[in-house]
XYZ file of C-alpha atoms in Angstrom:
238
model
C 0.000 0.000 0.000
C 1.450 3.379 -0.892
C 2.489 5.180 2.236
C 0.617 8.339 1.197
C -2.594 6.356 0.808
C -2.961 6.340 4.576
C -2.870 10.133 4.707
C -5.765 11.748 6.606
C -7.407 12.764 3.313
C -7.387 9.184 2.011
C -8.677 7.790 5.301
C -11.536 10.301 5.438
C -12.498 9.575 1.807
C -12.317 5.790 2.282
C -14.320 5.917 5.526
C -16.970 8.148 3.916
C -17.341 5.820 0.919
C -17.399 2.775 3.208
C -20.019 4.316 5.494
C -22.248 4.866 2.462
C -21.734 1.210 1.514
C -22.558 -0.034 5.028
C -25.667 2.138 5.270
C -26.928 1.035 1.872
C -26.226 -2.691 2.179
C -26.823 -3.371 5.868
C -29.276 -0.709 7.053
C -31.386 0.611 4.188
C -31.683 -2.501 1.979
C -32.740 -4.930 4.767
C -35.480 -2.530 5.906
C -36.789 -2.279 2.344
C -36.729 -6.053 1.903
C -38.551 -6.678 5.180
C -41.309 -4.279 4.127
C -41.892 -6.114 0.818
C -44.884 -8.453 0.597
C -43.463 -10.355 -2.354
C -39.811 -10.690 -3.372
C -38.839 -11.767 -6.861
C -36.381 -14.734 -6.758
C -34.158 -12.920 -9.259
C -33.776 -10.097 -6.750
C -31.794 -12.410 -4.467
C -29.349 -13.110 -7.296
C -29.049 -9.398 -8.010
C -28.429 -8.592 -4.355
C -25.810 -11.326 -4.045
C -23.911 -9.870 -6.991
C -24.343 -6.253 -5.885
C -23.286 -6.948 -2.300
C -20.273 -8.942 -3.480
C -18.820 -6.325 -5.826
C -19.448 -3.452 -3.391
C -17.796 -5.270 -0.471
C -14.921 -6.347 -2.733
C -14.340 -2.675 -3.533
C -14.211 -1.775 0.154
C -11.676 -4.550 0.734
C -9.451 -4.014 -2.291
C -9.107 -0.247 -2.039
C -7.639 -0.729 1.434
C -5.755 -3.997 0.994
C -3.695 -3.523 -2.164
C -1.102 -6.039 -3.452
C 1.687 -4.240 -1.576
C -0.139 -4.028 1.758
C 1.499 -5.882 4.665
C 4.713 -6.208 2.645
C 2.901 -8.125 -0.076
C 1.065 -10.538 2.213
C -2.287 -9.101 1.114
C -1.596 -9.729 -2.581
C -3.442 -13.087 -2.956
C -6.437 -11.732 -1.023
C -6.560 -8.647 -3.251
C -6.380 -10.761 -6.403
C -8.993 -13.359 -5.484
C -11.427 -10.983 -3.821
C -11.122 -8.803 -6.921
C -11.756 -11.685 -9.323
C -14.787 -12.924 -7.411
C -16.164 -9.416 -7.043
C -15.703 -8.675 -10.753
C -17.542 -11.843 -11.806
C -20.401 -11.441 -9.361
C -20.645 -7.764 -10.246
C -21.526 -8.746 -13.812
C -24.127 -11.178 -12.472
C -25.571 -8.397 -10.334
C -25.737 -5.987 -13.269
C -27.564 -8.291 -15.693
C -30.018 -9.568 -13.077
C -30.705 -5.994 -11.994
C -31.228 -4.871 -15.588
C -33.792 -7.610 -16.155
C -35.583 -6.736 -12.911
C -35.827 -3.020 -13.671
C -36.879 -3.190 -17.327
C -38.656 -6.526 -17.735
C -40.107 -7.574 -14.373
C -40.844 -4.432 -12.376
C -42.961 -1.578 -13.713
C -40.272 0.949 -14.622
C -42.889 3.594 -15.458
C -43.710 4.026 -11.763
C -40.397 5.817 -11.280
C -38.819 6.291 -14.682
C -36.153 8.688 -13.420
C -34.957 6.164 -10.872
C -35.027 3.349 -13.431
C -32.869 5.351 -15.827
C -30.519 6.506 -13.079
C -30.025 3.049 -11.606
C -29.377 1.651 -15.099
C -26.807 4.368 -15.739
C -25.102 3.308 -12.513
C -25.106 -0.280 -13.741
C -23.554 0.593 -17.079
C -20.965 2.703 -15.238
C -20.162 -0.350 -13.146
C -19.600 -2.557 -16.179
C -17.559 0.148 -17.913
C -15.210 0.648 -14.969
C -14.851 -3.107 -14.534
C -13.869 -3.592 -18.180
C -11.462 -0.638 -18.239
C -9.896 -1.670 -14.930
C -9.478 -5.292 -15.981
C -7.938 -4.437 -19.354
C -5.596 -1.917 -17.738
C -4.188 -4.326 -15.141
C -3.719 -7.064 -17.743
C -1.874 -4.634 -20.014
C 0.276 -3.465 -17.096
C 1.180 -7.066 -16.310
C 2.061 -7.763 -19.949
C 4.394 -4.774 -20.077
C 5.968 -5.783 -16.778
C 6.681 -9.222 -18.268
C 8.289 -7.620 -21.350
C 10.524 -5.520 -19.122
C 11.446 -8.585 -17.082
C 12.351 -10.431 -20.280
C 14.496 -7.454 -21.411
C 12.449 -6.968 -24.576
C 13.836 -3.508 -25.251
C 16.837 -2.223 -27.157
C 17.998 0.723 -25.114
C 17.263 2.860 -22.085
C 14.850 5.046 -24.021
C 12.673 2.050 -24.924
C 12.885 0.816 -21.337
C 11.669 4.148 -19.984
C 8.836 4.207 -22.520
C 7.718 0.734 -21.417
C 7.930 1.722 -17.763
C 5.882 4.862 -18.363
C 3.229 2.849 -20.180
C 3.181 0.260 -17.395
C 2.667 2.984 -14.791
C -0.037 4.633 -16.889
C -1.941 1.360 -17.186
C -1.597 0.721 -13.461
C -2.947 4.195 -12.756
C -5.879 3.525 -15.096
C -6.617 0.316 -13.202
C -6.537 2.060 -9.828
C -8.694 4.966 -10.990
C -11.208 2.597 -12.579
C -11.520 0.441 -9.482
C -11.896 3.447 -7.204
C -14.470 4.789 -9.656
C -16.258 1.450 -9.428
C -16.300 1.714 -5.633
C -17.173 5.368 -5.110
C -19.170 6.220 -8.241
C -20.633 3.148 -9.953
C -21.530 1.302 -6.738
C -22.220 4.551 -4.927
C -24.796 5.908 -7.400
C -27.588 3.482 -6.349
C -26.894 4.292 -2.688
C -26.917 8.040 -3.368
C -30.194 7.722 -5.239
C -31.739 5.956 -2.246
C -30.637 8.888 -0.083
C -32.290 11.223 -2.579
C -35.510 9.217 -2.161
C -35.380 10.246 1.488
C -34.297 13.875 1.140
C -34.744 15.234 -2.385
C -33.412 14.579 -5.867
C -32.383 18.228 -5.946
C -29.348 17.107 -3.958
C -28.267 14.455 -6.471
C -25.858 16.712 -8.443
C -24.233 17.747 -5.161
C -23.914 14.128 -4.029
C -22.395 13.079 -7.354
C -19.960 15.999 -7.176
C -18.913 14.898 -3.698
C -18.484 11.330 -4.951
C -16.190 12.514 -7.753
C -14.179 14.466 -5.190
C -13.839 11.405 -2.966
C -12.721 9.376 -5.985
C -9.994 11.896 -6.783
C -8.816 12.136 -3.168
C -8.525 8.351 -2.981
C -6.719 7.839 -6.298
C -4.256 10.754 -6.177
C -1.930 9.269 -3.498
C -1.527 6.095 -5.548
C -0.554 7.989 -8.705
C 1.859 10.139 -6.709
C 3.516 7.136 -5.089
C 3.816 5.201 -8.368
C 5.598 8.153 -9.958
C 7.861 8.663 -6.940
C 8.836 4.988 -6.881
C 9.662 5.022 -10.581
C 11.827 8.143 -10.305
C 13.588 6.671 -7.289
C 14.188 3.404 -9.159
C 15.644 5.237 -12.159
C 17.801 7.401 -9.943
C 19.220 4.363 -8.187
C 19.864 2.625 -11.522
C 21.640 5.691 -12.906
C 23.790 5.966 -9.808
C 24.699 2.275 -9.994
C 25.632 2.615 -13.666
C 27.833 5.632 -13.019
C 29.679 3.770 -10.248
C 30.352 0.842 -12.567
C 32.054 3.065 -15.127
C 34.187 5.062 -12.684
């Protein structure tokens, strides 16, 4: 875990996003379910997928592959894989519920908004997955010395870091924005939808606050690595 990620700003942002998750999944949703006279069986599948991906986001934004000196890496990987798969299950089951089983005309604005959140979820999952796979491929090329000179090496390293940043930003976006939109809309049901733009703006701010320390640390590590390599090279030729 990047050292800066545990800065007060990151902690406040992560706690705020996690509190929204806890309220939505374990306080609001159970009360709504208890009040229902009839529950569609498909809703259980949707909830299982939605709960899984949201909780996976809470876990993986805190426990990154480098947390605990790398001990958290397998947990991050497998929780992420399971969450990604079940997130897709949750999206498709939710889409069917909203547009083919429930009467979407009763609250068309909510139906459209919740669907937008679902598509945002799938988009961030795809972008995040492709980015981490590309980062891993470039890392393998660097490890195999598939470059001709230092300039090509630096270009590969920059691309690797860019892809890693895209992965991190996508996954934080999945957590704070895509998974957070349904929760924010439920809050708007209680207060007023006039607050939705403000809530979304706050969510974007939380997303930025959470992702910035990672990007900063990745860049700092790369510059430090290059500085050490340059120093080592200069000592060899003295």
